[in-house]
Short mmCIF file of C-alpha atoms in Angstrom, two decimals:
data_model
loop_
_atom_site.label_atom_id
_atom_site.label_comp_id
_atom_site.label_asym_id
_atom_site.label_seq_id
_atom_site.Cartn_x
_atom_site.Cartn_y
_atom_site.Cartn_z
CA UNK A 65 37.36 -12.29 -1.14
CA UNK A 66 33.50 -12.45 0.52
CA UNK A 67 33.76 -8.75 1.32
CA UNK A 68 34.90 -8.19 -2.40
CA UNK A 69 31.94 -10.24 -3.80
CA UNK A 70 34.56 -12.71 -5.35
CA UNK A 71 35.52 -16.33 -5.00
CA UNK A 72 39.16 -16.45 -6.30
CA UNK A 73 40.77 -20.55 -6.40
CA UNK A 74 44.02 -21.28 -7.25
CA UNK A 75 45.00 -25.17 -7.84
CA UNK A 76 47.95 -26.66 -7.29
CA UNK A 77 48.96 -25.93 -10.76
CA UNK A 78 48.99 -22.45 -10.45
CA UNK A 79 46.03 -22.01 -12.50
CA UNK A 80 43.57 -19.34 -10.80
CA UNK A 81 39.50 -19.21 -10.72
CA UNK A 82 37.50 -16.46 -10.58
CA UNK A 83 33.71 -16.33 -9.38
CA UNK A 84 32.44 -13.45 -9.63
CA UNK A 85 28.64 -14.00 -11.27
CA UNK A 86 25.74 -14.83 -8.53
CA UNK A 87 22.60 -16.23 -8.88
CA UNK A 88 19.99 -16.02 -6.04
CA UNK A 89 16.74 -17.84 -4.77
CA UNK A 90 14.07 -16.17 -3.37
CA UNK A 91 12.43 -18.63 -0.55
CA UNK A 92 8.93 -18.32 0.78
CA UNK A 93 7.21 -20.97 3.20
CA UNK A 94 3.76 -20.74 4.46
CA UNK A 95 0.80 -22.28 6.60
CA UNK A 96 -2.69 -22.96 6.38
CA UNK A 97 -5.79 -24.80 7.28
CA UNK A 98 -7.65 -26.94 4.90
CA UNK A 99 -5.55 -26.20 1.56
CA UNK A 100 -7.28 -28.67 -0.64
CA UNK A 101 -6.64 -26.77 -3.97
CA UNK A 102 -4.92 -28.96 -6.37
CA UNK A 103 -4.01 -26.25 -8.71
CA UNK A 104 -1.86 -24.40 -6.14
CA UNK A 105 0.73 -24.60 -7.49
CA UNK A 106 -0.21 -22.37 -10.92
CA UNK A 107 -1.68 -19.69 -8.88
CA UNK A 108 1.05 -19.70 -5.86
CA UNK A 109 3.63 -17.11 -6.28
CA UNK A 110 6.69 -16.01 -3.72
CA UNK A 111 5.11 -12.39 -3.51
CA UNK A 112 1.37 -13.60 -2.71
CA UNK A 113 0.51 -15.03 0.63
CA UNK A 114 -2.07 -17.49 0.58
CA UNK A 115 -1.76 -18.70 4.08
CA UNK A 116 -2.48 -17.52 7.58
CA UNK A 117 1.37 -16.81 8.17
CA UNK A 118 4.38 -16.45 5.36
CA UNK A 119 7.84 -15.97 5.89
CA UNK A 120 10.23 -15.45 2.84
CA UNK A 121 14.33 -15.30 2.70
CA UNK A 122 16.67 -14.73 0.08
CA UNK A 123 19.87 -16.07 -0.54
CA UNK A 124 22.58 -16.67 -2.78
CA UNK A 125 23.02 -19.99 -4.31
CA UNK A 126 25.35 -20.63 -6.95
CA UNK A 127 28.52 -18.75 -7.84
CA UNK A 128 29.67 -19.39 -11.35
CA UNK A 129 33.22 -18.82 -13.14
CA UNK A 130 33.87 -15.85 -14.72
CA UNK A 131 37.49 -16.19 -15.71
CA UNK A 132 40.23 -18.98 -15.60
CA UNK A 133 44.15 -17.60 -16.16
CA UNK A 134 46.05 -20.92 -16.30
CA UNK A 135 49.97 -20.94 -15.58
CA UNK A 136 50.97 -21.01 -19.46
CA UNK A 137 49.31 -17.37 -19.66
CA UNK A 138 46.08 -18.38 -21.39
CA UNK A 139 43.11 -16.53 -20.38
CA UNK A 140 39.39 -18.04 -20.25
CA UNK A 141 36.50 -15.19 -19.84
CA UNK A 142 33.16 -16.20 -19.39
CA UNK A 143 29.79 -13.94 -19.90
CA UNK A 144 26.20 -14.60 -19.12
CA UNK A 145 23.17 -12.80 -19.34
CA UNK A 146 23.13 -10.97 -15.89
CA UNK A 147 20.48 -8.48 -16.76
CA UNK A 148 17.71 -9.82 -13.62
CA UNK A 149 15.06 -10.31 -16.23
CA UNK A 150 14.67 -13.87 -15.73
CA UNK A 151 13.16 -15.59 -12.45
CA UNK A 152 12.21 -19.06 -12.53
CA UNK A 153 9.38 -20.68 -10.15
CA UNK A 154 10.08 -23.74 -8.98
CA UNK A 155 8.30 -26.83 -7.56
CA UNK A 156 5.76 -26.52 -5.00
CA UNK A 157 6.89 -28.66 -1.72
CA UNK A 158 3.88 -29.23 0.70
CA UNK A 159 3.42 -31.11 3.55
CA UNK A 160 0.07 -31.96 5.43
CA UNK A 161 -0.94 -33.01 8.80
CA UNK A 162 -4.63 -34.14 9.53
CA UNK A 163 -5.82 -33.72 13.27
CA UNK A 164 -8.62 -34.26 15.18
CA UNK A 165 -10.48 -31.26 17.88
CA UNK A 166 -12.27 -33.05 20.61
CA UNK A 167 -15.21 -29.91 20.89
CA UNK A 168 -15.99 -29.44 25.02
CA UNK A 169 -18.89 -28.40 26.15
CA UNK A 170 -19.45 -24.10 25.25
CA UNK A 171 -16.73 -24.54 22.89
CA UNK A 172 -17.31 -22.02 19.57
CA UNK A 173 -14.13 -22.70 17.51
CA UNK A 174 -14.63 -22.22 14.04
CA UNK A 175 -12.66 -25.59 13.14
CA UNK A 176 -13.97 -29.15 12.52
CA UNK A 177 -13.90 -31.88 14.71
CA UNK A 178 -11.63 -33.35 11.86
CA UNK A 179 -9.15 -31.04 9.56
CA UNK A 180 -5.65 -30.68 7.92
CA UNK A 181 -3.30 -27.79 8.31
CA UNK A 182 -0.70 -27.64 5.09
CA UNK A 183 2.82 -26.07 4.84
CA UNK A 184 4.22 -25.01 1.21
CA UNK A 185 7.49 -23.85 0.31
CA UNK A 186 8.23 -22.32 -2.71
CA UNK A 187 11.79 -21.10 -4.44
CA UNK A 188 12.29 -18.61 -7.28
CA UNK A 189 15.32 -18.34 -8.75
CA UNK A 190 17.45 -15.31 -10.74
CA UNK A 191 18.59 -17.19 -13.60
CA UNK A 192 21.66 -16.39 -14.98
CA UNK A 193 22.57 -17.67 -18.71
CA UNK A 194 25.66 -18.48 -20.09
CA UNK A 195 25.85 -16.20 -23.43
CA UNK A 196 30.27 -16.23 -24.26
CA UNK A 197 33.26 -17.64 -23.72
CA UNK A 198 36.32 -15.60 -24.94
CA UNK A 199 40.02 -17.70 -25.29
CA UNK A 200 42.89 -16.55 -27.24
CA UNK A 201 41.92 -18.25 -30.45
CA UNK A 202 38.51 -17.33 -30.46
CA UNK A 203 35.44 -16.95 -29.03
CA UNK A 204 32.11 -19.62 -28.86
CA UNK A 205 28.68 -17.82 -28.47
CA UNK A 206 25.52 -19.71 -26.93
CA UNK A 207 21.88 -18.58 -28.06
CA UNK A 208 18.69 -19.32 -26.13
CA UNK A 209 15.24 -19.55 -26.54
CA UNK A 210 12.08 -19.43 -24.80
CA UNK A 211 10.52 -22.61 -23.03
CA UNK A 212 6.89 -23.22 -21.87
CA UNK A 213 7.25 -26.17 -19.33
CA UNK A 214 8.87 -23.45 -16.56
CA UNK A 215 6.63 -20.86 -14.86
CA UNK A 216 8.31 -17.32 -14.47
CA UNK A 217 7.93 -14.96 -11.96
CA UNK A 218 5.46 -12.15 -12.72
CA UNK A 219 7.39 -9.39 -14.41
CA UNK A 220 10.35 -11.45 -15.66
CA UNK A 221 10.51 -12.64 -18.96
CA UNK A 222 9.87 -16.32 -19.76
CA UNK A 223 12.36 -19.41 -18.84
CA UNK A 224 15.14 -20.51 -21.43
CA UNK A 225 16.84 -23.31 -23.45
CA UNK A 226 19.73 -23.59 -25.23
CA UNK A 227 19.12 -23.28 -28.65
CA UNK A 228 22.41 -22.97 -30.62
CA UNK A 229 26.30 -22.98 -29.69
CA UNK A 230 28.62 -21.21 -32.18
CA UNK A 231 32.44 -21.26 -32.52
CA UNK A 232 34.31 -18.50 -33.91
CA UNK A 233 38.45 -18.14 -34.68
CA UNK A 234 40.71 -15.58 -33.88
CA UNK A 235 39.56 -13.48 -36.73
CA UNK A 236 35.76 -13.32 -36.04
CA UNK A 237 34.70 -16.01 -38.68
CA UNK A 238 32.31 -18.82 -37.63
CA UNK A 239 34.05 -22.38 -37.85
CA UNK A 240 31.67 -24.63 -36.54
CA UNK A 241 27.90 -24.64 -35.04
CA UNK A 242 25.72 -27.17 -32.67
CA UNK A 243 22.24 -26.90 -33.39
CA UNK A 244 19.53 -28.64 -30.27
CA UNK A 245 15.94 -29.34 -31.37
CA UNK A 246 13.42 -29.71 -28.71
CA UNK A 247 9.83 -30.73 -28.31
CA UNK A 248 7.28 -31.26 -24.81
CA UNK A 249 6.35 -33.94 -23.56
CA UNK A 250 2.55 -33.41 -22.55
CA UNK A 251 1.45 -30.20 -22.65
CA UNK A 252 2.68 -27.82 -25.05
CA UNK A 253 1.29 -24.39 -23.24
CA UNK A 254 0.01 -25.77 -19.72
CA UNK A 255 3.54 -25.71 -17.34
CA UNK A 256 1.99 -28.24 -15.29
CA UNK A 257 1.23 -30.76 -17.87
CA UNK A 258 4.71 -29.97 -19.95
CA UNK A 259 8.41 -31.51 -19.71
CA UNK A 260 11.25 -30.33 -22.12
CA UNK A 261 12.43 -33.28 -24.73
CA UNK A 262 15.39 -32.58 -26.50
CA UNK A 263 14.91 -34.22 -29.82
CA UNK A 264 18.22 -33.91 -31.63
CA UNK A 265 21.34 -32.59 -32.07
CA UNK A 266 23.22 -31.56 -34.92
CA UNK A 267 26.39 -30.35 -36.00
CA UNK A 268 27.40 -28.13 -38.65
CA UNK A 269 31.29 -27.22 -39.92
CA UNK A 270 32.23 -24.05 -42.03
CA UNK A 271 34.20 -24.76 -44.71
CA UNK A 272 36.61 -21.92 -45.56
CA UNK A 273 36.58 -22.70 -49.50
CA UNK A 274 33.35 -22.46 -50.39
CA UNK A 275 31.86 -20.41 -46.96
CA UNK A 276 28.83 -22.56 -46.41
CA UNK A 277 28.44 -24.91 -43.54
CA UNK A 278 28.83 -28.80 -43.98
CA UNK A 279 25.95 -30.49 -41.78
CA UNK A 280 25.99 -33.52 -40.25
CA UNK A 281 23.44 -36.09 -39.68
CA UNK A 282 21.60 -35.32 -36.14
CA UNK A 283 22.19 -37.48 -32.91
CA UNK A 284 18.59 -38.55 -32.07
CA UNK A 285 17.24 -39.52 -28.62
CA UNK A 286 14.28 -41.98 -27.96
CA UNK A 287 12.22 -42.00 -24.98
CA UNK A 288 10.11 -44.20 -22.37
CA UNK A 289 6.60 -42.24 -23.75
CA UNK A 290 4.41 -43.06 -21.02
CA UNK A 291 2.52 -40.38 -19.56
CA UNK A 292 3.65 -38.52 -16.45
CA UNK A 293 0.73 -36.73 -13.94
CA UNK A 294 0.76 -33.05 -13.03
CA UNK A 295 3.93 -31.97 -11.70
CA UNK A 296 1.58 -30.36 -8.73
CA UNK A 297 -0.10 -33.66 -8.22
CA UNK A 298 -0.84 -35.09 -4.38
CA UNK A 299 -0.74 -38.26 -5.91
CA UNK A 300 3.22 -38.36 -4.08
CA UNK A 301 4.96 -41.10 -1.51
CA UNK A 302 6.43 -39.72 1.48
CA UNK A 303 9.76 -38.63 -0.65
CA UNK A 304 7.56 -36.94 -3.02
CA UNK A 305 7.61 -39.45 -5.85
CA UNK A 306 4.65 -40.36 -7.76
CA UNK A 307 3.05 -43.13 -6.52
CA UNK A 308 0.31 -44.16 -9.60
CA UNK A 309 -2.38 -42.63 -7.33
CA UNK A 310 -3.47 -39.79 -9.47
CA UNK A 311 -4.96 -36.26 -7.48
CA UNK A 312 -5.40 -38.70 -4.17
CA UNK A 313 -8.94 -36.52 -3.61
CA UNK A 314 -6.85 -33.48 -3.08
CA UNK A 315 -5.03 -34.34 -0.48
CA UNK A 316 -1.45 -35.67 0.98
CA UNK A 317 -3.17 -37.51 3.81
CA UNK A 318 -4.06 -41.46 2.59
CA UNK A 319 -7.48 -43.39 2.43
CA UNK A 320 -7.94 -44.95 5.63
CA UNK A 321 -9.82 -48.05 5.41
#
């Protein structure tokens, strides 16, 4: 029901799906002449207008499950963190045109024979976290952390990462635990330089005689460690891929030759 704020699916099992939980994006394009700052993108933010003109739109983007009841009776319930303190910047998408102003005779405009005019768009999103799941037999708990490679919205608290899952039983008692272990690649405190890595992941089992947990040896993951540019960089092909180019002089328009 759209009216009701609900999505509500039923399969051909009988099993029913509830969507209740939204998240948003907050969407804000804008123009300009002669945007040649390649930092933009760690100053820009939806609520300040750099350009001559700005228009912004908000919309909802993702609805996520809330509850399954399957046709045996069983009953899923699924929490999150819906508190609107978190709002995540994302990329910066620009675009640039370069023209050229034949000046006539008495003319006094302001603008070069020769200049660019840009357009940026920019999303923010209301992130919504996944905190619970609730089944008959139990519950399993998910705890987050804070992460440095996203930029936040001013005023919302910083971006997150799963840190820990946790499964309890029926009677409240903890019976098994994933633990994920991250570093950055680049960057540890500059957004624009930084990319999450997750290192590891390890699993831990409560035993019930003793009451301590039983940990496994971690999964590891190896990477490719070459370097990656800025995430802001003009250095882009046409689909917005880096093309080896580094900062291209600050701009999206090539080297003619």
């Amino acid at each position: 029901n759209r009216q009701l704020g609900q999505w509500i699916i039923i399969d051909g099992d009988g099993q029913q799906y509830f969507f209740n939980e939204k998240e948003y994006t907050f969407t804000e394009s804008a123009d300009g002449i002669n945007w040649g700052d390649d930092e933009i993108i760690a100053t820009y933010q939806p609520n300040k207008r750099r350009a001559a003109s700005a228009s912004q739109k908000t919309s909802t983007t993702s609805w996520y499950l809330n509850e399954i009841k399957t046709s045996k009776g069983d009953d899923l319930r699924f929490f999150y963190d819906n508190s609107e303190k978190y709002a995540t910047v994302g990329q910066l998408y620009k675009s640039e045109t370069k023209y050229f102003k034949e000046l006539l005779g008495g003319d006094t405009d302001i603008l070069p024979r020769e200049y660019y005019i840009s357009r940026s768009t920019q999303q923010a999103v209301s992130d919504v976290y996944l905190n619970r799941i609730e089944f008959n037999n139990g519950y399993i708990s998910f705890v987050t952390e804070d992460r440095t490679d996203m930029r936040n919205l001013g005023g919302y608290s910083s971006p997150q990462r799963l840190k820990e899952i946790e499964m309890f039983n029926l009677e409240g008692k903890s019976i098994k635990k994933t633990t994920l272990n991250y570093d950055y690649f680049g960057s540890k405190t500059n957004s624009n330089l930084s990319r999450l890595k997750l290192n590891s992941v390890q699993e831990s089992f409560k035993s019930a005689d003793l009451n301590v947990y039983n940990t496994l040896p971690p999964y590891t993951f190896a990477y490719n460690t070459k370097p990656m540019g800025k995430k802001n960089s003009y250095g882009i092909d046409h689909w917005g891929y880096s093309n080896g180019g580094g900062s291209n002089n600050g701009t999206l328009i090539p080297t003619e030759y």
